[in-house]
Coordinates of C-alpha atoms and ligand atoms in Angstrom, one line a residue:
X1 CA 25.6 -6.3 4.9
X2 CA 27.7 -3.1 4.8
X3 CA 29.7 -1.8 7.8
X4 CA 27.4 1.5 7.0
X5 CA 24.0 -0.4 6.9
X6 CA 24.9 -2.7 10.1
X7 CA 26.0 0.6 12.0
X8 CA 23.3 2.8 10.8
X9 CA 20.3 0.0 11.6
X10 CA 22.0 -0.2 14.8
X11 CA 21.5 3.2 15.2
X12 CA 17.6 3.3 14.1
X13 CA 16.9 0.0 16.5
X14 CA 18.4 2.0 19.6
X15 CA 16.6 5.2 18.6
X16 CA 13.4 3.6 17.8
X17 CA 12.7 0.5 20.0
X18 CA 9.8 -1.7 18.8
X19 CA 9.5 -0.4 15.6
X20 CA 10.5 -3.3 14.1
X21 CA 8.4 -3.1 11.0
X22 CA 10.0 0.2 10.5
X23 CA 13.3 -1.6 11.2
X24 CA 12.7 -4.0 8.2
X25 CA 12.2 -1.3 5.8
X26 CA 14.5 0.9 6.4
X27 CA 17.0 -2.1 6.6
X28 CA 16.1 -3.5 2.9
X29 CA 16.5 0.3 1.3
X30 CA 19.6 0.5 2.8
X31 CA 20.8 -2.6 1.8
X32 CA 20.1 -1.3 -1.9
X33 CA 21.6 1.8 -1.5
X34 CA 24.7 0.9 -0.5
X35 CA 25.5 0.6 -4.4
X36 CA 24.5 4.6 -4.4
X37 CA 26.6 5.6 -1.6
X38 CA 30.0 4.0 -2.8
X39 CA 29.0 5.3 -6.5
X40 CA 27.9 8.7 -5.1
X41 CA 29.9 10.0 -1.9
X42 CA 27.9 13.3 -1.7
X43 CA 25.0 11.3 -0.3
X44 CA 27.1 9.6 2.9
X45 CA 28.4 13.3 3.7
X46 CA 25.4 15.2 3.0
X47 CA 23.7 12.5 5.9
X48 CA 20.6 11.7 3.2
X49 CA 19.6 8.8 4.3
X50 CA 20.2 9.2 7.7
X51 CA 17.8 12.5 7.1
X52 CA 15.2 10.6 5.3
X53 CA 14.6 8.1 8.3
X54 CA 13.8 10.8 10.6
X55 CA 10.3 11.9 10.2
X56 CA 9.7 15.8 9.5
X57 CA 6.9 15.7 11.8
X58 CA 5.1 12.8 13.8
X59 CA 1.8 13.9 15.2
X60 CA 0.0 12.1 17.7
X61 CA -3.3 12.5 18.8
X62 CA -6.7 11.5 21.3
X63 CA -9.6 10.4 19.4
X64 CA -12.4 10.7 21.8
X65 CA -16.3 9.6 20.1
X66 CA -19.2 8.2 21.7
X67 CA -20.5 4.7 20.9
X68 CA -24.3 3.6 20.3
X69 CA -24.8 2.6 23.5
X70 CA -23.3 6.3 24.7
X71 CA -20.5 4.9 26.4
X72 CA -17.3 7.1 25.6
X73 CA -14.5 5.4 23.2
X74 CA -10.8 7.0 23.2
X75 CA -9.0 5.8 20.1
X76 CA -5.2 7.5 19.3
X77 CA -4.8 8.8 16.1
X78 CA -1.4 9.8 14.1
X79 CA 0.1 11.4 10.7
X80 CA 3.6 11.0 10.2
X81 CA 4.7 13.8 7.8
X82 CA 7.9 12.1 6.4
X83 CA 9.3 14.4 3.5
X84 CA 8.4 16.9 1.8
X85 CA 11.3 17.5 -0.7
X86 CA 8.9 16.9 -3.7
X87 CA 5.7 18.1 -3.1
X88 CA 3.6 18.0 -0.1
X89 CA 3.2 15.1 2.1
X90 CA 1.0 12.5 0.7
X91 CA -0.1 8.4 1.6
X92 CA -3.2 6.9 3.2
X93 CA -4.8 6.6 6.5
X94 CA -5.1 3.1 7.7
X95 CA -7.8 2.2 10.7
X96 CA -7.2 -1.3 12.0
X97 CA -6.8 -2.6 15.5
X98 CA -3.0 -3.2 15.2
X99 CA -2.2 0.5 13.9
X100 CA 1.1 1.9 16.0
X101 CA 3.7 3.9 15.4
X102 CA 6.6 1.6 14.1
X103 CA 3.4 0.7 11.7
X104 CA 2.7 3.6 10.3
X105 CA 6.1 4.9 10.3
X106 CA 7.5 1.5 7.7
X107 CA 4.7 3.1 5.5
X108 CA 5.5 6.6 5.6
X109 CA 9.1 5.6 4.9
X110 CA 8.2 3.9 2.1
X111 CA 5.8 5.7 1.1
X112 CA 8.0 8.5 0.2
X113 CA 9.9 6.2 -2.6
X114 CA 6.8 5.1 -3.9
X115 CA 5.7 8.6 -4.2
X116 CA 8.8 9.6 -6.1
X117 CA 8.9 6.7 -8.5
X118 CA 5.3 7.9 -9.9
X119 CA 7.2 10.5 -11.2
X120 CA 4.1 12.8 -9.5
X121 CA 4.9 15.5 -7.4
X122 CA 3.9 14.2 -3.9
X123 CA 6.1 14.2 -0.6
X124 CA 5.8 10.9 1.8
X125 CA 3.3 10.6 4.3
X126 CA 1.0 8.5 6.8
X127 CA -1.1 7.9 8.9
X128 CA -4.7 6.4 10.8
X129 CA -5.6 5.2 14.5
X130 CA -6.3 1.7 16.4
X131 CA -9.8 2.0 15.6
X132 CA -11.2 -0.9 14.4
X133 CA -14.3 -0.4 12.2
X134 CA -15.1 -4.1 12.0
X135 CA -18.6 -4.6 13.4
X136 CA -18.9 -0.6 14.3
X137 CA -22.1 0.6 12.9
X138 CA -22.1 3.6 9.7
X139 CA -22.9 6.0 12.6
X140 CA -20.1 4.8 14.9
X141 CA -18.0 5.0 12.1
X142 CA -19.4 8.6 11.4
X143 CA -18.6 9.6 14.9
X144 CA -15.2 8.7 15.0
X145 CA -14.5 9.7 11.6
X146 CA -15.8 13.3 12.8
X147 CA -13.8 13.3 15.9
X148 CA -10.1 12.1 13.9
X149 CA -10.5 15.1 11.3
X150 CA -11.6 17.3 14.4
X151 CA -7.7 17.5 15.3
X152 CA -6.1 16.3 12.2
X153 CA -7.9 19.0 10.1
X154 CA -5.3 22.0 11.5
X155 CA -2.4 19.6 10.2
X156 CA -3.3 19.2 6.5
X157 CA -4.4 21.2 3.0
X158 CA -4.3 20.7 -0.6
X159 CA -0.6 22.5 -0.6
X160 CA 0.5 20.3 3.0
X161 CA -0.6 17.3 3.3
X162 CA -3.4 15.1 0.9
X163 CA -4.5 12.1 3.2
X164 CA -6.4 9.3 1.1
X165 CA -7.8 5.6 2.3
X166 CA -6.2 2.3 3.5
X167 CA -6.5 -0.5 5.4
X168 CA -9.9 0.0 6.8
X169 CA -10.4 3.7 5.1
X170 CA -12.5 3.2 2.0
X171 CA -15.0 5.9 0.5
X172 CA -17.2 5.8 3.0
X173 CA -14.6 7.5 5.9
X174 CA -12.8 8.9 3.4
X175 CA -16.8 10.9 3.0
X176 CA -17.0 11.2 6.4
X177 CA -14.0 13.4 7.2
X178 CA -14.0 15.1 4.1
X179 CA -17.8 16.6 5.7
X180 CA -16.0 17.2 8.8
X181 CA -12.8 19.3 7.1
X182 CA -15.2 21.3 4.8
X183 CA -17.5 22.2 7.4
X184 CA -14.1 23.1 9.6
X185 CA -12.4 25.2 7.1
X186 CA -15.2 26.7 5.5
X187 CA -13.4 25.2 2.2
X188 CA -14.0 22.9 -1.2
X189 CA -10.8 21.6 -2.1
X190 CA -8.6 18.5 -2.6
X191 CA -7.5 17.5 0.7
X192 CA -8.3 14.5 0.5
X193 CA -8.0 11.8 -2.4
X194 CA -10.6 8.6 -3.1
X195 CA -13.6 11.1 -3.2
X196 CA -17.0 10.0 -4.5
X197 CA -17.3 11.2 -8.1
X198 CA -20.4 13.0 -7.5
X199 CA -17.9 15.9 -5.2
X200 CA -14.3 15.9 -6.5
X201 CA -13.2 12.3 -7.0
X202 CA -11.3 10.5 -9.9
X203 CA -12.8 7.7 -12.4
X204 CA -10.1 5.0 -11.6
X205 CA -9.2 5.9 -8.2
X206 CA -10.8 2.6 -6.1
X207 CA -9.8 0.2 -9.1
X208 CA -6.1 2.2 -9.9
X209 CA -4.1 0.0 -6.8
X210 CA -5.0 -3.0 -8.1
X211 CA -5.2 -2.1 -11.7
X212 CA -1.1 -1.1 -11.3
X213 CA 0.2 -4.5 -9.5
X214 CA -1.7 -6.2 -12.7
X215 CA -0.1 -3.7 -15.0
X216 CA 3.1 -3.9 -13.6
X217 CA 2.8 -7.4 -13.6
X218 CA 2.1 -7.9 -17.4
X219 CA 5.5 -5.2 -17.4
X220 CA 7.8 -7.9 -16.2
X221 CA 6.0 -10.6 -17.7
X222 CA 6.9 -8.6 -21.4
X223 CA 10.4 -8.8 -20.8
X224 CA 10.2 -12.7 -21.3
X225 CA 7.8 -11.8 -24.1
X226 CA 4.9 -13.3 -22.2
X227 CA 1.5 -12.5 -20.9
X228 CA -0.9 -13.4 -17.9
X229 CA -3.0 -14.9 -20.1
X230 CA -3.9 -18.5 -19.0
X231 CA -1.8 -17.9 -16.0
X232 CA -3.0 -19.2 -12.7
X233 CA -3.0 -16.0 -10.2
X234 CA -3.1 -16.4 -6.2
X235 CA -4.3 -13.1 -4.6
X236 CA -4.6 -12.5 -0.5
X237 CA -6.8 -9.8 0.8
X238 CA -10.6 -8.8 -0.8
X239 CA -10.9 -5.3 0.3
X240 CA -9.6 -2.9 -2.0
X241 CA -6.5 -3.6 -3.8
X242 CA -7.6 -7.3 -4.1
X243 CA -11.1 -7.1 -5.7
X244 CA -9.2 -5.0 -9.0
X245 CA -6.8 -7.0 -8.9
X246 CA -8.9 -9.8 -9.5
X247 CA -10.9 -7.5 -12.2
X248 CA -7.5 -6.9 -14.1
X249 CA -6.2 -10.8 -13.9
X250 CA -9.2 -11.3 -15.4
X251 CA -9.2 -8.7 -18.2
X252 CA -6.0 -9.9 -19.3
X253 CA -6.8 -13.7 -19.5
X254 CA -5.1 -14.7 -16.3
X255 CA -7.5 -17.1 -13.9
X256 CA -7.6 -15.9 -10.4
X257 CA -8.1 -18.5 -7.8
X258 CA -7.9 -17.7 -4.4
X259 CA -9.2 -14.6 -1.4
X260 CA -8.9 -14.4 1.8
X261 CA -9.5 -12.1 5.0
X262 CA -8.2 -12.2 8.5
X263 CA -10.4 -15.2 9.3
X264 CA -9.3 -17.6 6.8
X265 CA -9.2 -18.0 2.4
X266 CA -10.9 -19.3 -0.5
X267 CA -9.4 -21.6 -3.0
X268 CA -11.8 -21.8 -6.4
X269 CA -10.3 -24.1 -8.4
X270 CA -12.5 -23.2 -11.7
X271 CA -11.6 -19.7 -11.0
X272 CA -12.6 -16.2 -9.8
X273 CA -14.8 -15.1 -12.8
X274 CA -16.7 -12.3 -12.8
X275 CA -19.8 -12.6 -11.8
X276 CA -18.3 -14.4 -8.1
X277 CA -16.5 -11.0 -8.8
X278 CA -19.1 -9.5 -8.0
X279 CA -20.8 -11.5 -5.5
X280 CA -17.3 -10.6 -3.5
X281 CA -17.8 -6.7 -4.0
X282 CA -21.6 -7.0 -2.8
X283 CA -20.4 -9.1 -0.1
X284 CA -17.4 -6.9 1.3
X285 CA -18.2 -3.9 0.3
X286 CA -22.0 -3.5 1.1
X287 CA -22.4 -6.1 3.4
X288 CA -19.4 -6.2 5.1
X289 CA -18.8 -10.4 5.7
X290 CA -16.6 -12.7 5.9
X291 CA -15.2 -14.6 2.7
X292 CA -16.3 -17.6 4.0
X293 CA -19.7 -17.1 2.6
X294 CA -18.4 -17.4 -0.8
X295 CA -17.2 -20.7 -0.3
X296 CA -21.4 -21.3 1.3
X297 CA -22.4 -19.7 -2.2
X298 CA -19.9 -21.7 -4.7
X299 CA -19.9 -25.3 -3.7
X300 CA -16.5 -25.9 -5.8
X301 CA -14.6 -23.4 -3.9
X302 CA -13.2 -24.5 -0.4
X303 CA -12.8 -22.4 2.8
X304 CA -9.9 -22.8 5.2
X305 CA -9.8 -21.1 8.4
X306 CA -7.1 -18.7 9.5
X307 CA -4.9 -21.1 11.8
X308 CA -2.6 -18.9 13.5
X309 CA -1.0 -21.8 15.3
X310 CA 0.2 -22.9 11.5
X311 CA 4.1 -21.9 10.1
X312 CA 2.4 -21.1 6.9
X313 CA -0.4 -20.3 5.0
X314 CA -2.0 -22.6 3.4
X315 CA -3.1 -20.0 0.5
X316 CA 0.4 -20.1 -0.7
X317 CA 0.7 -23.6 -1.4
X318 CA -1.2 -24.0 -4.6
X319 CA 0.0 -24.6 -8.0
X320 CA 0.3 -21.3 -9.8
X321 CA 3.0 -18.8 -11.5
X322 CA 1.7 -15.5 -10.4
X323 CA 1.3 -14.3 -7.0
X324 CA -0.6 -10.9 -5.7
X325 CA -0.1 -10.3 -1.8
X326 CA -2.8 -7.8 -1.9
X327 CA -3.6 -8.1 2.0
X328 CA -1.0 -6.6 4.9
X329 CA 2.8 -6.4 5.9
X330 CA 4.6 -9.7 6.2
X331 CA 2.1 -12.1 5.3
X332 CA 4.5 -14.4 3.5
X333 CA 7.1 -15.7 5.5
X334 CA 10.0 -17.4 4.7
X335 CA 8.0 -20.8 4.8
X336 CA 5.1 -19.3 2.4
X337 CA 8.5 -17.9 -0.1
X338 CA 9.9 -21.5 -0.4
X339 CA 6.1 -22.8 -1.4
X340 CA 5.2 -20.5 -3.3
X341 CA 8.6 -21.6 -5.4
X342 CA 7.6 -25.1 -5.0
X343 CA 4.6 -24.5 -6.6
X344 CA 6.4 -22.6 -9.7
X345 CA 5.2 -18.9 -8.7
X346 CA 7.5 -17.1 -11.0
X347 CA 5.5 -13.5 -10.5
X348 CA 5.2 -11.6 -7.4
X349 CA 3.6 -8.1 -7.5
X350 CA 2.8 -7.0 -4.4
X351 CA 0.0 -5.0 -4.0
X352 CA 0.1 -4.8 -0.1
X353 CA 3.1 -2.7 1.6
X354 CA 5.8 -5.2 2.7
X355 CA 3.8 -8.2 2.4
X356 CA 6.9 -10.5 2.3
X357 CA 9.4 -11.1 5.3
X358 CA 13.3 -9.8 4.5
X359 CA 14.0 -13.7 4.3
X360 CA 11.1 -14.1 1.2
X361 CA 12.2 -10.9 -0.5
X362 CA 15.8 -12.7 -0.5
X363 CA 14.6 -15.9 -1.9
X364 CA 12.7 -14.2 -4.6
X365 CA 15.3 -12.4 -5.2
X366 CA 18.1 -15.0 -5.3
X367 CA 15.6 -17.1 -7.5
X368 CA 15.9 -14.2 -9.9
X369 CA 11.8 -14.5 -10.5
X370 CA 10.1 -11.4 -11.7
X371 CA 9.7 -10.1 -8.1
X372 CA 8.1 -6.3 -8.1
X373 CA 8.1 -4.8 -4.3
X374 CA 4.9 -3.1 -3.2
X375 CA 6.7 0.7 -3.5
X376 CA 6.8 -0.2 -7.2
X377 CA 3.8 -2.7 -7.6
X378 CA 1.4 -0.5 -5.7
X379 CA 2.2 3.0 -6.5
X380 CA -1.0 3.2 -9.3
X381 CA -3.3 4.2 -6.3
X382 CA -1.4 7.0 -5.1
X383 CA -0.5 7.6 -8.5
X384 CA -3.9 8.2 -9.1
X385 CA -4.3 9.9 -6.0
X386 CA -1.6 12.5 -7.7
X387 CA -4.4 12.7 -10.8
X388 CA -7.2 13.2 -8.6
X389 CA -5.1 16.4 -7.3
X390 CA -4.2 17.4 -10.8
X391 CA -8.2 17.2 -11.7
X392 CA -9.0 19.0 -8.2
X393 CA -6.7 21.9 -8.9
X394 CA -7.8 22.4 -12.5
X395 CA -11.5 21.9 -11.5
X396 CA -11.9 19.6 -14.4
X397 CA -12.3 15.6 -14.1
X398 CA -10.6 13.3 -16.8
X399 CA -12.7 10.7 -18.4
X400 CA -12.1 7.1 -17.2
X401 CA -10.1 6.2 -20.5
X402 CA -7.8 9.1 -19.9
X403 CA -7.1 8.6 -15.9
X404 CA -6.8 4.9 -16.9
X405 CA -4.0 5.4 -20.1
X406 CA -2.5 7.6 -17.9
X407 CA -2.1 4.9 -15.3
X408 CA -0.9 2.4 -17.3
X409 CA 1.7 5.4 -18.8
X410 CA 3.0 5.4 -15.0
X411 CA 3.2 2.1 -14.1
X412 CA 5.3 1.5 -17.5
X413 CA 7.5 4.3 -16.3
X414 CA 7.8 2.8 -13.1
X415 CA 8.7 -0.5 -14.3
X416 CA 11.5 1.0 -16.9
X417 CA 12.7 2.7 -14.0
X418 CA 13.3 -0.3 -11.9
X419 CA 14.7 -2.4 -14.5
X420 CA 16.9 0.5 -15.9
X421 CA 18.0 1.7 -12.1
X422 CA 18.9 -2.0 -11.2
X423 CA 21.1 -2.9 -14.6
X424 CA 23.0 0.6 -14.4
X425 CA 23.9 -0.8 -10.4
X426 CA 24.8 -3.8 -11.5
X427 CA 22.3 -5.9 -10.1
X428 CA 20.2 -6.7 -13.8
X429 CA 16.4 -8.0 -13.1
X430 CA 17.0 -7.1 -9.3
X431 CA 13.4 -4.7 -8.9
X432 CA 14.1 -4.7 -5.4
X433 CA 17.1 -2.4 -6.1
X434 CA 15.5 -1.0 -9.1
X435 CA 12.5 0.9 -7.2
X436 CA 15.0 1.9 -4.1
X437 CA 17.5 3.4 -5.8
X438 CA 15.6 5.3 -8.0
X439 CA 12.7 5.8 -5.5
X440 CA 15.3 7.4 -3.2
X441 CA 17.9 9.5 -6.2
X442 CA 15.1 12.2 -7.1
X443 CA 14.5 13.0 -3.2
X444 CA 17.8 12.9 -2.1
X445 CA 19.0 15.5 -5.4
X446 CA 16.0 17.7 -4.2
X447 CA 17.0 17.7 -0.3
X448 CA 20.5 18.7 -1.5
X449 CA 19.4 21.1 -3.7
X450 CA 16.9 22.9 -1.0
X451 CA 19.8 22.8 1.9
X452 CA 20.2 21.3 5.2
X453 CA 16.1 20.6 5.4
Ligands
NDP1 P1 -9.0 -3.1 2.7 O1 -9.3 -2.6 4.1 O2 -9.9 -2.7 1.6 O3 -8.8 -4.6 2.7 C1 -7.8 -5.2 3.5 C2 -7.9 -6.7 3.3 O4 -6.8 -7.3 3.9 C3 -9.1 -7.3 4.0 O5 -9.5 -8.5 3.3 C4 -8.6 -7.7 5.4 O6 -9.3 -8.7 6.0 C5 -7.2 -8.1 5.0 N1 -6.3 -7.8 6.2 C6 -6.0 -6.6 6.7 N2 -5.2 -6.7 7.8 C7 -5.0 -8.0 8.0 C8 -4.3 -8.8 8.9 N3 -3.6 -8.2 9.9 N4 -4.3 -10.1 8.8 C9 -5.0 -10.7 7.8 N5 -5.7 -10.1 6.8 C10 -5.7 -8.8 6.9 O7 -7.5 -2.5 2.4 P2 -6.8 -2.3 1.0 O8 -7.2 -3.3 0.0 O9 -6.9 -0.9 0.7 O10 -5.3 -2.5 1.4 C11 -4.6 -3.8 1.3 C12 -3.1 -3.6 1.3 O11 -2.8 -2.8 0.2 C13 -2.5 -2.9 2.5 O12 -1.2 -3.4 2.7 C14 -2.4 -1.4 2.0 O13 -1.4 -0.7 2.7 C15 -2.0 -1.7 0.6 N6 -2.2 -0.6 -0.3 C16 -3.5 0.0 -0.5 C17 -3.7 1.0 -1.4 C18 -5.0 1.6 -1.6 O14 -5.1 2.5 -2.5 N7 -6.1 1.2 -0.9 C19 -2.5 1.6 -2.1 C20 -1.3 0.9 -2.0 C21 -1.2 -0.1 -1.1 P3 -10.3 -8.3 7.3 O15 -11.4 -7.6 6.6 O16 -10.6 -9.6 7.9 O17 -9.5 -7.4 8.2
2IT2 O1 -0.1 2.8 0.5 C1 -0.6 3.6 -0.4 O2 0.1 4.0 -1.3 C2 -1.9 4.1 -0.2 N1 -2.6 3.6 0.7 C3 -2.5 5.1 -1.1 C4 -2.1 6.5 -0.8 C5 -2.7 7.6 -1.5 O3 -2.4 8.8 -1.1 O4 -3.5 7.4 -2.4

């Protein structure tokens, strides 16, 4: 590690105590950047990164809401506007029990290189509360959803700050505060992104995260003039990001073979096809159970339980070569790195935010397998998000062809920018480097050029 990173992350752990997810991001950009700031002085003495690490504006806020049982609920709610240099703030909301600060700060951070490397012009931002919608029922959820855009409303606007979904924040929440800021402002316009198609969404958006990290998968896979067809695919998570992921694997001939949720995973040795596709979407998305059940439903699949007292999980110990963390931050450690090697994973694309510990992301890296971090792997959702506020402001929606070729446009861009970005630093095939440095070069020439902001 530099003398500059080690004294600058001492720096951030003093001023920020207990963030130490935000600690871990910031700490792998700078590591990358290091390469910029020898190259390109102006950076170090214009104080860019140590400007980009200090939010523009953290709000913080009570969440009061009555449950069915008419007992009062207070729930804290945030946004973390983290730069605006090129356009206005933009990421999801995330509702989940273990939603803090340091959390939702490690995503605003790297939100804002994501953001930039769509080549879109969206700003960083983020931001949710401790809620935890899990067993709430649609009018609980209603309620609270009311109450959050009762304060957060004042904050954002199509020209501020676009919130879109998350962890926890699918359509449905994303409907119910979009009612709430309409009827507070007296206004129809893109706020928000992940609308229903009926009043302002984008074809594509729900499927576009997942769609990318398979795109940008098949990217990397192209340079050693293969495909993901026939290729054994692990995916984590079966919300969102995971359930088109699995579509897309599928599309392009690969065989997913595994889902999970926070209570444990499914291994399906014949495969993920499409039709247990769609048993899955019926089953978290209407519903709203466990994965288990699938495993109830298709006798060849097995279920393991979460084991929390485990080092590893067991998910990544199967026989594959492509990998899609598609669930939280650091949910392959160092342990789940090494088997997933083992077992000749030679793709990672991570759809999740951090998913892999700084220990993993060296192995992968050191390995020299085709290893695309989530600011690169999943920037087709807020990519799309950027489209849906293209279609918003023109008042015209795209078909789904068009919103989808445009996708797959981006995540090719994104992918050539990596690649390029890491070979012109000297670190060829290194996409950790790749989407940092050129994540962070467009944001740091706009803060120069606007001044000390
Ligand atoms: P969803 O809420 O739709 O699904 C999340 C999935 O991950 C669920 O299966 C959930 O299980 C599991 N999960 C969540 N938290 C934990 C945890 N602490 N431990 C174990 N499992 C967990 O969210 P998304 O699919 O939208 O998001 C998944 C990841 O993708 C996140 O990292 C998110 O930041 C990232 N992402 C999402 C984008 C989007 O457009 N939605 C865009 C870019 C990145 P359970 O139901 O049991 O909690
Ligand atoms: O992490 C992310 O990029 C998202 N959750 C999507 C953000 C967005 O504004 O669509």
């Amino acid at each position: 590690m530099s003398q500059f990173v080690e004294e600058l992350m001492q720096k951030v752990r003093e001023k920020n105590p207990e963030q130490k997810e935000f600690h871990q991001a910031v700490e792998e950009v700078a590591d990358s950047l290091t390469l910029v700031l020898e190259r390109y002085p102006e950076y170090r003495s214009e104080k860019i990164l140590e400007r980009i690490i200090e939010p523009e504006r953290v709000l913080m806020f009570r969440v009061p809401w009555m449950n069915d049982n008419h007992e009062i609920q207070i729930n804290r709610g945030f946004r973390i506007e983290m730069n605006s240099a090129i356009g206005p703030y933009k990421g999801g909301l995330r509702f989940h029990p273990s939603v803090n600060l340091g959390i939702l700060k490690f995503l605003a951070f790297e939100q804002v290189f994501k953001n930039s490397l769509t080549s879109l012009p969206m700003g960083g931002g983020k931001g949710g509360s401790d809620f935890d919608p899990k067993g709430k029922s649609r009018n609980e959820v209603m309620r609270f959803c009311q109450s959050f855009m009762s304060e957060l409303f004042r904050h954002i606007g199509p020209d501020t700050d676009v919130p879109a979904g998350d962890i926890g924040v699918g359509g449905r929440e994303i409907g119910f505060m979009y009612g709430q800021y309409k009827k507070l402002r007296n206004e129809f316009t893109g706020v928000l992104t992940g609308k229903g198609l009926n009043w302002g969404g984008s074809l594509i958006r729900p499927e576009a995260t997942g769609y990318g990290a398979t795109y940008l998968a098949a990217e990397m896979l192209a340079t050693r003039n293969e495909s993901l067809e026939g290729k054994t695919c692990l995916v984590s998570g079966s919300g969102n990001v995971a359930q088109y992921t699995v579509e897309k694997v599928l599309d392009l001939g690969g065989k997913p073979v595994t889902l999970s949720d926070s209570s444990g995973y499914i291994y399906d040795e014949k495969g993920i096809d499409r039709k247990k596709l769609e048993f899955v979407m019926e089953l978290k998305n209407v519903r709203r159970g466990r994965i288990e059940e699938y495993a109830q439903k298709y006798k060849e699949a097995v279920y393991t339980p979460a084991d929390p007292g485990k080092n590893y999980n067991p998910l990544w110990d199967h026989k594959a070569q492509c990998a899609f963390p598609s669930a939280t931050q650091n949910e392959i450690n160092k342990k789940d790195a090494e088997n997933l090697l083992k077992n000749g994973v030679y793709v990672v694309s991570e759809g999740a935010n951090m998913p892999t510990v700084a220990d993993g992301v060296k192995l992968f890296v050191d390995k020299g397998i085709l290893y695309a971090p989530g600011k690169a792997a999943n920037a087709g959702g807020v990519a799309v998000s950027g489209l849906e506020m293209s279609q918003n402001s023109m008042r015209l929606p795209w078909t789904r062809e068009e919103v989808d070729q445009r996708l797959q446009m981006i995540m090719k861009n994104i992918h050539k920018t990596c690649k390029d970005t890491a070979e012109k630093f000297g670190t060829p095939g290194n996409y950790v480097n790749g989407a940092n440095i050129g994540g962070f070069l467009k944001v740091a020439d706009a803060m120069i050029d606007q001044g000390l902001v």
